[in-house]
PDB file of C-alpha atoms in Angstrom:
ATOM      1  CA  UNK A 274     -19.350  17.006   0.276  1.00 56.00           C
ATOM      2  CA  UNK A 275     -16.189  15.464   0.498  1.00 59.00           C
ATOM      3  CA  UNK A 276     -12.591  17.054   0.401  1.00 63.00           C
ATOM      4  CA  UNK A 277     -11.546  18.728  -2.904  1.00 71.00           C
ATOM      5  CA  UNK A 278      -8.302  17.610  -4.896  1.00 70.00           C
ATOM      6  CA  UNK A 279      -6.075  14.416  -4.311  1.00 71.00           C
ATOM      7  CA  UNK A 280      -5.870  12.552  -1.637  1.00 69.00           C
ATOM      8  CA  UNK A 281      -2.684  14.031   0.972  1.00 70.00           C
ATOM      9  CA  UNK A 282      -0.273  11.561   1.267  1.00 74.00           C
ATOM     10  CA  UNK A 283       1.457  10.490   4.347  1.00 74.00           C
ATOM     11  CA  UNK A 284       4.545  12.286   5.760  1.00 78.00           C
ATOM     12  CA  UNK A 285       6.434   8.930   5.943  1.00 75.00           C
ATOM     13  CA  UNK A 286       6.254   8.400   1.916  1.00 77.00           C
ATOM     14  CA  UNK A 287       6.780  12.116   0.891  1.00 81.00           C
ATOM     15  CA  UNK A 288      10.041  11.881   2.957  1.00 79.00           C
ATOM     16  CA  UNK A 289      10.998   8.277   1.106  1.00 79.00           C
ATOM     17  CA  UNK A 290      10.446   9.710  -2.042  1.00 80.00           C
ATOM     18  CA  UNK A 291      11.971  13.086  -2.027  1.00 84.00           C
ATOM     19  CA  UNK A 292       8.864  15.201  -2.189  1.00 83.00           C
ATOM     20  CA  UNK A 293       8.862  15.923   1.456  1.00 82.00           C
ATOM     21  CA  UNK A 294       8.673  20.182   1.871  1.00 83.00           C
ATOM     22  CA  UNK A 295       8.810  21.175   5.590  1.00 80.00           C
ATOM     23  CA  UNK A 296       6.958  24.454   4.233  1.00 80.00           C
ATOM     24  CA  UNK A 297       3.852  22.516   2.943  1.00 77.00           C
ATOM     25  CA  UNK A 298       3.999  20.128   5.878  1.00 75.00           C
ATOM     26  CA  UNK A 299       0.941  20.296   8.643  1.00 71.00           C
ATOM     27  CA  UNK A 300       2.320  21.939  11.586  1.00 72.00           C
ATOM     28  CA  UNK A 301       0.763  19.310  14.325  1.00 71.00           C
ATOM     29  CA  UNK A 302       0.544  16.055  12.593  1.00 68.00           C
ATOM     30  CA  UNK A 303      -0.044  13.661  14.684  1.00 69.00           C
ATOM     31  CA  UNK A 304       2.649  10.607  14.378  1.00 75.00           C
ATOM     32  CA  UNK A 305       1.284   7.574  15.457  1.00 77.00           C
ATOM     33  CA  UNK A 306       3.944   4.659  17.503  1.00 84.00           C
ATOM     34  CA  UNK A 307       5.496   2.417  15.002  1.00 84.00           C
ATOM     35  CA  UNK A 308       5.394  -1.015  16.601  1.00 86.00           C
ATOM     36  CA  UNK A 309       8.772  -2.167  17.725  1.00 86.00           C
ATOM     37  CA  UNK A 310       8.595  -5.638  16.243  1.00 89.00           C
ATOM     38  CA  UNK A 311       5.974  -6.981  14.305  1.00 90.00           C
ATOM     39  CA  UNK A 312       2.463  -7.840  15.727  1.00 92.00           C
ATOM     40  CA  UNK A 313       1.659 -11.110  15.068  1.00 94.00           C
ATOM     41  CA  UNK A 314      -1.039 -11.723  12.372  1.00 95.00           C
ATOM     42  CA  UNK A 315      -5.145 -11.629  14.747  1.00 94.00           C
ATOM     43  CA  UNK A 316      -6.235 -14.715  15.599  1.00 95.00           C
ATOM     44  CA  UNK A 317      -9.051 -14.953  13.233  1.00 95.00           C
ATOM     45  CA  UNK A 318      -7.070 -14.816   9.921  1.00 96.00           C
ATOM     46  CA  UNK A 319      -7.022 -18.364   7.719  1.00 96.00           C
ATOM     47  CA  UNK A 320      -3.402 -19.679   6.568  1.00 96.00           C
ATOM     48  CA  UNK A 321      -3.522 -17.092   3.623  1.00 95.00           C
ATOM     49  CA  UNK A 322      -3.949 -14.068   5.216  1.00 96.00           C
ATOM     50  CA  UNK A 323      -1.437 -14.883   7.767  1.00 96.00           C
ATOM     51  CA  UNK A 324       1.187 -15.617   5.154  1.00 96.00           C
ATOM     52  CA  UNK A 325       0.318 -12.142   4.062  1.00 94.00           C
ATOM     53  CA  UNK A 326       0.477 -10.214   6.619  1.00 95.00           C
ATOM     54  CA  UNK A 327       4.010 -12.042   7.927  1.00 95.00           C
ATOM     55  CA  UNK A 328       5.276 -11.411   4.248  1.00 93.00           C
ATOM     56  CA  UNK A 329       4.343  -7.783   3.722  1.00 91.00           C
ATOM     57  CA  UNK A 330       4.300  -6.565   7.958  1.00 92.00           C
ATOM     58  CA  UNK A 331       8.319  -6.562   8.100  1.00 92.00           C
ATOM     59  CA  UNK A 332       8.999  -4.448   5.031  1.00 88.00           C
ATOM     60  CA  UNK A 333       6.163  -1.645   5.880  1.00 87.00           C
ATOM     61  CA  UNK A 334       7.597  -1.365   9.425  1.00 87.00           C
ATOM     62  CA  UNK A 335      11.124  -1.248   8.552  1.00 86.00           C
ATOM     63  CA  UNK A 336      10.048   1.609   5.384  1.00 81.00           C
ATOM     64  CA  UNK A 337       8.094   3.626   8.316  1.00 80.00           C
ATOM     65  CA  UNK A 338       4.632   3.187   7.023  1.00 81.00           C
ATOM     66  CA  UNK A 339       3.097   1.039   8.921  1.00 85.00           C
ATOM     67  CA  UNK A 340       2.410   2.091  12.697  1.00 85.00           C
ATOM     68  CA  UNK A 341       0.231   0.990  15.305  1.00 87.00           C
ATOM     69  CA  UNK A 342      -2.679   3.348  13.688  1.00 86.00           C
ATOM     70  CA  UNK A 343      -2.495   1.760  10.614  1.00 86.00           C
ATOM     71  CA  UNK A 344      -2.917  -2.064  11.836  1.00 89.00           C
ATOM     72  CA  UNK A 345      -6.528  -2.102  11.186  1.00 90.00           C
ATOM     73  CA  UNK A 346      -6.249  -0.989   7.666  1.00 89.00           C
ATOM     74  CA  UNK A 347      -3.300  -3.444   7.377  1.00 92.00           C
ATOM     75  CA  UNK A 348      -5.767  -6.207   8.685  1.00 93.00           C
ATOM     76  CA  UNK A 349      -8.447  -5.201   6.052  1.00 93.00           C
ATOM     77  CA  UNK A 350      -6.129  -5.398   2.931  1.00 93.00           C
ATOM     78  CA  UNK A 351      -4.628  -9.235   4.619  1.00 95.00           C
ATOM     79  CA  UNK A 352      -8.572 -10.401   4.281  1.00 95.00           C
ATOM     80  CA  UNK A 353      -9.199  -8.868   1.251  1.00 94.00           C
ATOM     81  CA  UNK A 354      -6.006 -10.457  -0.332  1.00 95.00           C
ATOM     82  CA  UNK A 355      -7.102 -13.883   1.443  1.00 95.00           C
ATOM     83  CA  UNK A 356     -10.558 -13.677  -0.340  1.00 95.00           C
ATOM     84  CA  UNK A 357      -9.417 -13.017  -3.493  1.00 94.00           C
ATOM     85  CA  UNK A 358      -7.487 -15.946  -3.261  1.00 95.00           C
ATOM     86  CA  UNK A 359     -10.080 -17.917  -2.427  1.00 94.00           C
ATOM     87  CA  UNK A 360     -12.150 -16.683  -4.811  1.00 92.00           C
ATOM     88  CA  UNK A 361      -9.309 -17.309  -7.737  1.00 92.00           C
ATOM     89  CA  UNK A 362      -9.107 -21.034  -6.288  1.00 94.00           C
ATOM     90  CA  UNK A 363     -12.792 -21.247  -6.620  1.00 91.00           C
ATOM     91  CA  UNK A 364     -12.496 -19.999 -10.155  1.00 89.00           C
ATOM     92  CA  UNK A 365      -9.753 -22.437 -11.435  1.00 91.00           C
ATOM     93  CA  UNK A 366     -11.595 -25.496  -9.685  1.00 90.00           C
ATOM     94  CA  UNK A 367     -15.028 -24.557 -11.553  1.00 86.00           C
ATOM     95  CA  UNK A 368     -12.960 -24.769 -14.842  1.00 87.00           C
ATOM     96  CA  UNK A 369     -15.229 -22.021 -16.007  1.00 85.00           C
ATOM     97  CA  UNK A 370     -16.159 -18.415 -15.906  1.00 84.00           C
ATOM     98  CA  UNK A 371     -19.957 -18.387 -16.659  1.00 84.00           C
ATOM     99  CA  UNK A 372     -22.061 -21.160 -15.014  1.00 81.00           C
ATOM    100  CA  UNK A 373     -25.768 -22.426 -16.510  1.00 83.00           C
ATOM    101  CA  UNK A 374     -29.003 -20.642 -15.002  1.00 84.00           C
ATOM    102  CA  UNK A 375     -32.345 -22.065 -15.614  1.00 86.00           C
ATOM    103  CA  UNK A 376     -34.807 -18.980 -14.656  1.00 85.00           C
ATOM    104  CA  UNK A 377     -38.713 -19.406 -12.802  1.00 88.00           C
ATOM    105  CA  UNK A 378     -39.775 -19.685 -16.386  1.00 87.00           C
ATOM    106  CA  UNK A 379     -37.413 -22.653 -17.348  1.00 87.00           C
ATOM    107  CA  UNK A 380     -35.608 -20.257 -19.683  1.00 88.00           C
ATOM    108  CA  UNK A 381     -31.852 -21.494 -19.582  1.00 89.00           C
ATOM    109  CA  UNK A 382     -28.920 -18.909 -19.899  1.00 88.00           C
ATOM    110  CA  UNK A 383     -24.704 -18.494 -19.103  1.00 86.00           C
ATOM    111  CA  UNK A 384     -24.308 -16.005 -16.574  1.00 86.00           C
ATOM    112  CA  UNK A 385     -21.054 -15.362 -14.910  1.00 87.00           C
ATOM    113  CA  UNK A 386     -20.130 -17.104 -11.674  1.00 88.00           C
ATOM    114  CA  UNK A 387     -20.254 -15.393  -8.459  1.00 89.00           C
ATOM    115  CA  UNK A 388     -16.466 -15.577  -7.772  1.00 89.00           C
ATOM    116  CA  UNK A 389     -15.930 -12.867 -10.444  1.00 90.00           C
ATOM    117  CA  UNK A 390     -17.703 -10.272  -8.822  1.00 90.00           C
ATOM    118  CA  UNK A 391     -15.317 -11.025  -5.609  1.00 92.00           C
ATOM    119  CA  UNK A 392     -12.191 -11.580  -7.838  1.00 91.00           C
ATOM    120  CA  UNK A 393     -13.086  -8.037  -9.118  1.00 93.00           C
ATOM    121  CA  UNK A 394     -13.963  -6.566  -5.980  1.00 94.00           C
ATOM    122  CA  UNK A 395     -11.276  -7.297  -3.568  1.00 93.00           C
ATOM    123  CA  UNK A 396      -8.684  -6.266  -6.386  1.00 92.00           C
ATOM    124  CA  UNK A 397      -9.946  -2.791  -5.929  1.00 93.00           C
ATOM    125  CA  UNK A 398      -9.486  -2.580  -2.584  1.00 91.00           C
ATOM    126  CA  UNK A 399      -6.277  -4.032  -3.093  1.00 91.00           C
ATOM    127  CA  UNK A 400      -5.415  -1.742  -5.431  1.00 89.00           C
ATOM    128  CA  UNK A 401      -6.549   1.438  -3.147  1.00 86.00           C
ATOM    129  CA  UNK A 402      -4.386  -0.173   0.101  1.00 86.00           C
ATOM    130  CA  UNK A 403      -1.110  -0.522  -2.428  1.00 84.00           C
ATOM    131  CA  UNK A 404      -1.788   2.954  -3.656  1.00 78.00           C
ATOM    132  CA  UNK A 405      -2.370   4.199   0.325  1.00 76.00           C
ATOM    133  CA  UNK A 406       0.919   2.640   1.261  1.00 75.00           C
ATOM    134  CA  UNK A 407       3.308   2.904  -2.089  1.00 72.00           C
ATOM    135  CA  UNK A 408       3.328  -0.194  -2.787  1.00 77.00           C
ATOM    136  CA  UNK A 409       2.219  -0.398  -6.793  1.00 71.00           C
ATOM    137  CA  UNK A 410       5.366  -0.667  -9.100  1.00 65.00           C
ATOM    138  CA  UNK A 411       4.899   3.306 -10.368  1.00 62.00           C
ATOM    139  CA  UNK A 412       5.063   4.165  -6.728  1.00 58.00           C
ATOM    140  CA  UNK A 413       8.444   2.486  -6.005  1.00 62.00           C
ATOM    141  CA  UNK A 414       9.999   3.914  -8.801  1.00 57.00           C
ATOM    142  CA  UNK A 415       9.009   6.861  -7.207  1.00 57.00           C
ATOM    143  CA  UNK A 416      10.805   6.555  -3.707  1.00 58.00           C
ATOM    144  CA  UNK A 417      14.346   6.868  -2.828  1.00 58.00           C
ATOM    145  CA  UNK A 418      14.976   4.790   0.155  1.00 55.00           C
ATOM    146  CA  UNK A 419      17.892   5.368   2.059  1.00 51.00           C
ATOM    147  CA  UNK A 420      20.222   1.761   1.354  1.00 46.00           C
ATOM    148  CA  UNK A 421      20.447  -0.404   4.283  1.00 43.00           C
ATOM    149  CA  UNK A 422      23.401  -2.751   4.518  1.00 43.00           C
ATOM    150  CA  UNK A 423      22.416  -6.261   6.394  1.00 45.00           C
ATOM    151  CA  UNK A 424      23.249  -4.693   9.959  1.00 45.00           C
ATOM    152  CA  UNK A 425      20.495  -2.164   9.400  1.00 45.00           C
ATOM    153  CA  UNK A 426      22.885   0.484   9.069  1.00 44.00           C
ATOM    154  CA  UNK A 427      22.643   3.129   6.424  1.00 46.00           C
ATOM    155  CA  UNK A 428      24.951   3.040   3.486  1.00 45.00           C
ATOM    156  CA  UNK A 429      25.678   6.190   2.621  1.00 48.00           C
ATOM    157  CA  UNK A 430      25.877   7.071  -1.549  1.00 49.00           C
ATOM    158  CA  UNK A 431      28.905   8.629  -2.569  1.00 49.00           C
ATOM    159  CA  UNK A 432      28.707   8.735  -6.157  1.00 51.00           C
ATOM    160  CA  UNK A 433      30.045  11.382  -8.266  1.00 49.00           C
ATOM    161  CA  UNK A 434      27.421  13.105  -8.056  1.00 50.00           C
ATOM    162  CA  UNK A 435      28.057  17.178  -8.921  1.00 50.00           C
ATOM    163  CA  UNK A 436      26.631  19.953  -6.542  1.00 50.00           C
ATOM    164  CA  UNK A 437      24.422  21.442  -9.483  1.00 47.00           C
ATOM    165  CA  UNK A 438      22.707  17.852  -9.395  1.00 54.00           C
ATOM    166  CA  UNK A 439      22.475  18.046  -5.643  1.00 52.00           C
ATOM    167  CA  UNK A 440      20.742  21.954  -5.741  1.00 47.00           C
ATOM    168  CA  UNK A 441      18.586  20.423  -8.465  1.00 49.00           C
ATOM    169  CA  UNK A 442      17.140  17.735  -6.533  1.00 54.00           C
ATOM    170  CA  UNK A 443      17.582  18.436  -3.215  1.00 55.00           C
ATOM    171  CA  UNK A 444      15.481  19.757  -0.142  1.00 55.00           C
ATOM    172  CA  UNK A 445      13.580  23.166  -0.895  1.00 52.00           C
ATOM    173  CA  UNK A 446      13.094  25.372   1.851  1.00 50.00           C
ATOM    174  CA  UNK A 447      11.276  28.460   1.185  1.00 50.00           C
ATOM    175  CA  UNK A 448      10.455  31.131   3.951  1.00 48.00           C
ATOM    176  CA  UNK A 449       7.244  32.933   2.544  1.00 48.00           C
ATOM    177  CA  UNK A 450       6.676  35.019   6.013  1.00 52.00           C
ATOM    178  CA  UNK A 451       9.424  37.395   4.671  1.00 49.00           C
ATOM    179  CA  UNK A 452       8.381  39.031   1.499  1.00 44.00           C
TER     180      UNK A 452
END
């Protein structure tokens, strides 16, 4: 039987979004090395999943969420985004989306082409990594990363912002040990 609720997200993206509560927090979570430059792409990975992974590697690294734990997972979503691609090429060169099957009995029939159960399947996992990391357009709109100026320096905000605004939506710390 598997866990009950919503998956827990990671530390890292509670803390970019503003949802981070030190109350609710595990007390050993274990924080894995973040690498200090980006690994370069395995050895195994065609053009496209190499273009991937040097596209997307720099920006979850520099956000916090990628670490040396979460390479493999990484490497997954770079070869499921490769054969998707591949499969979409295959796709568009076929010109068509059902192909002709004669059957044992010489009974001819359309029946989709192979490509679209791939198209279909690597989306999902797609879809889950995106959702894993943040990375889906309703989860950015969702974190509030600190701005960065081109020297990698936070910038900090100093809007006119009033403190009633800043008690609304700011950190929540609630001792429940002393009731």
């Amino acid at each position: 039987m598997g866990q009950r609720g919503p998956k827990a997200k990671p530390t890292e993206l509670k803390l970019l979004q503003g949802t981070y509560r030190a109350d609710r927090a595990p007390e050993n979570e274990p924080k894995p090395k973040q690498p200090s430059t980006v690994p370069d792409p395995p050895s195994y990975f065609d053009t496209v999943a190499k273009k991937e992974w040097k596209r997307l590697a720099p920006e979850l690294i520099r956000l916090g969420l990628l670490t040396i734990a979460d390479l493999s997972a990484f490497e997954a979503y770079c070869l499921s985004y490769s054969r998707l691609v591949a499969a979409t090429k295959s796709l568009k060169k076929a010109g068509s989306m059902f192909h002709e099957y004669t059957n044992k009995a010489g009974a001819s029939n359309f029946v989709p082409r192979p490509e679209i159960a791939v198209v279909q399947k690597e989306s999902l996992v797609i879809k889950a990594f995106c959702a894993e990391f943040g990375l889906s357009p309703s989860a950015r709109t969702r974190i509030d990363a600190p701005l960065v100026t081109g020297t990698g320096a936070e910038k900090k905000d100093d809007g006119n912002k009033d403190d009633f605004e800043g008690y609304l939506n700011g950190p929540r710390r609630r001792n429940l040990s002393s009731s």
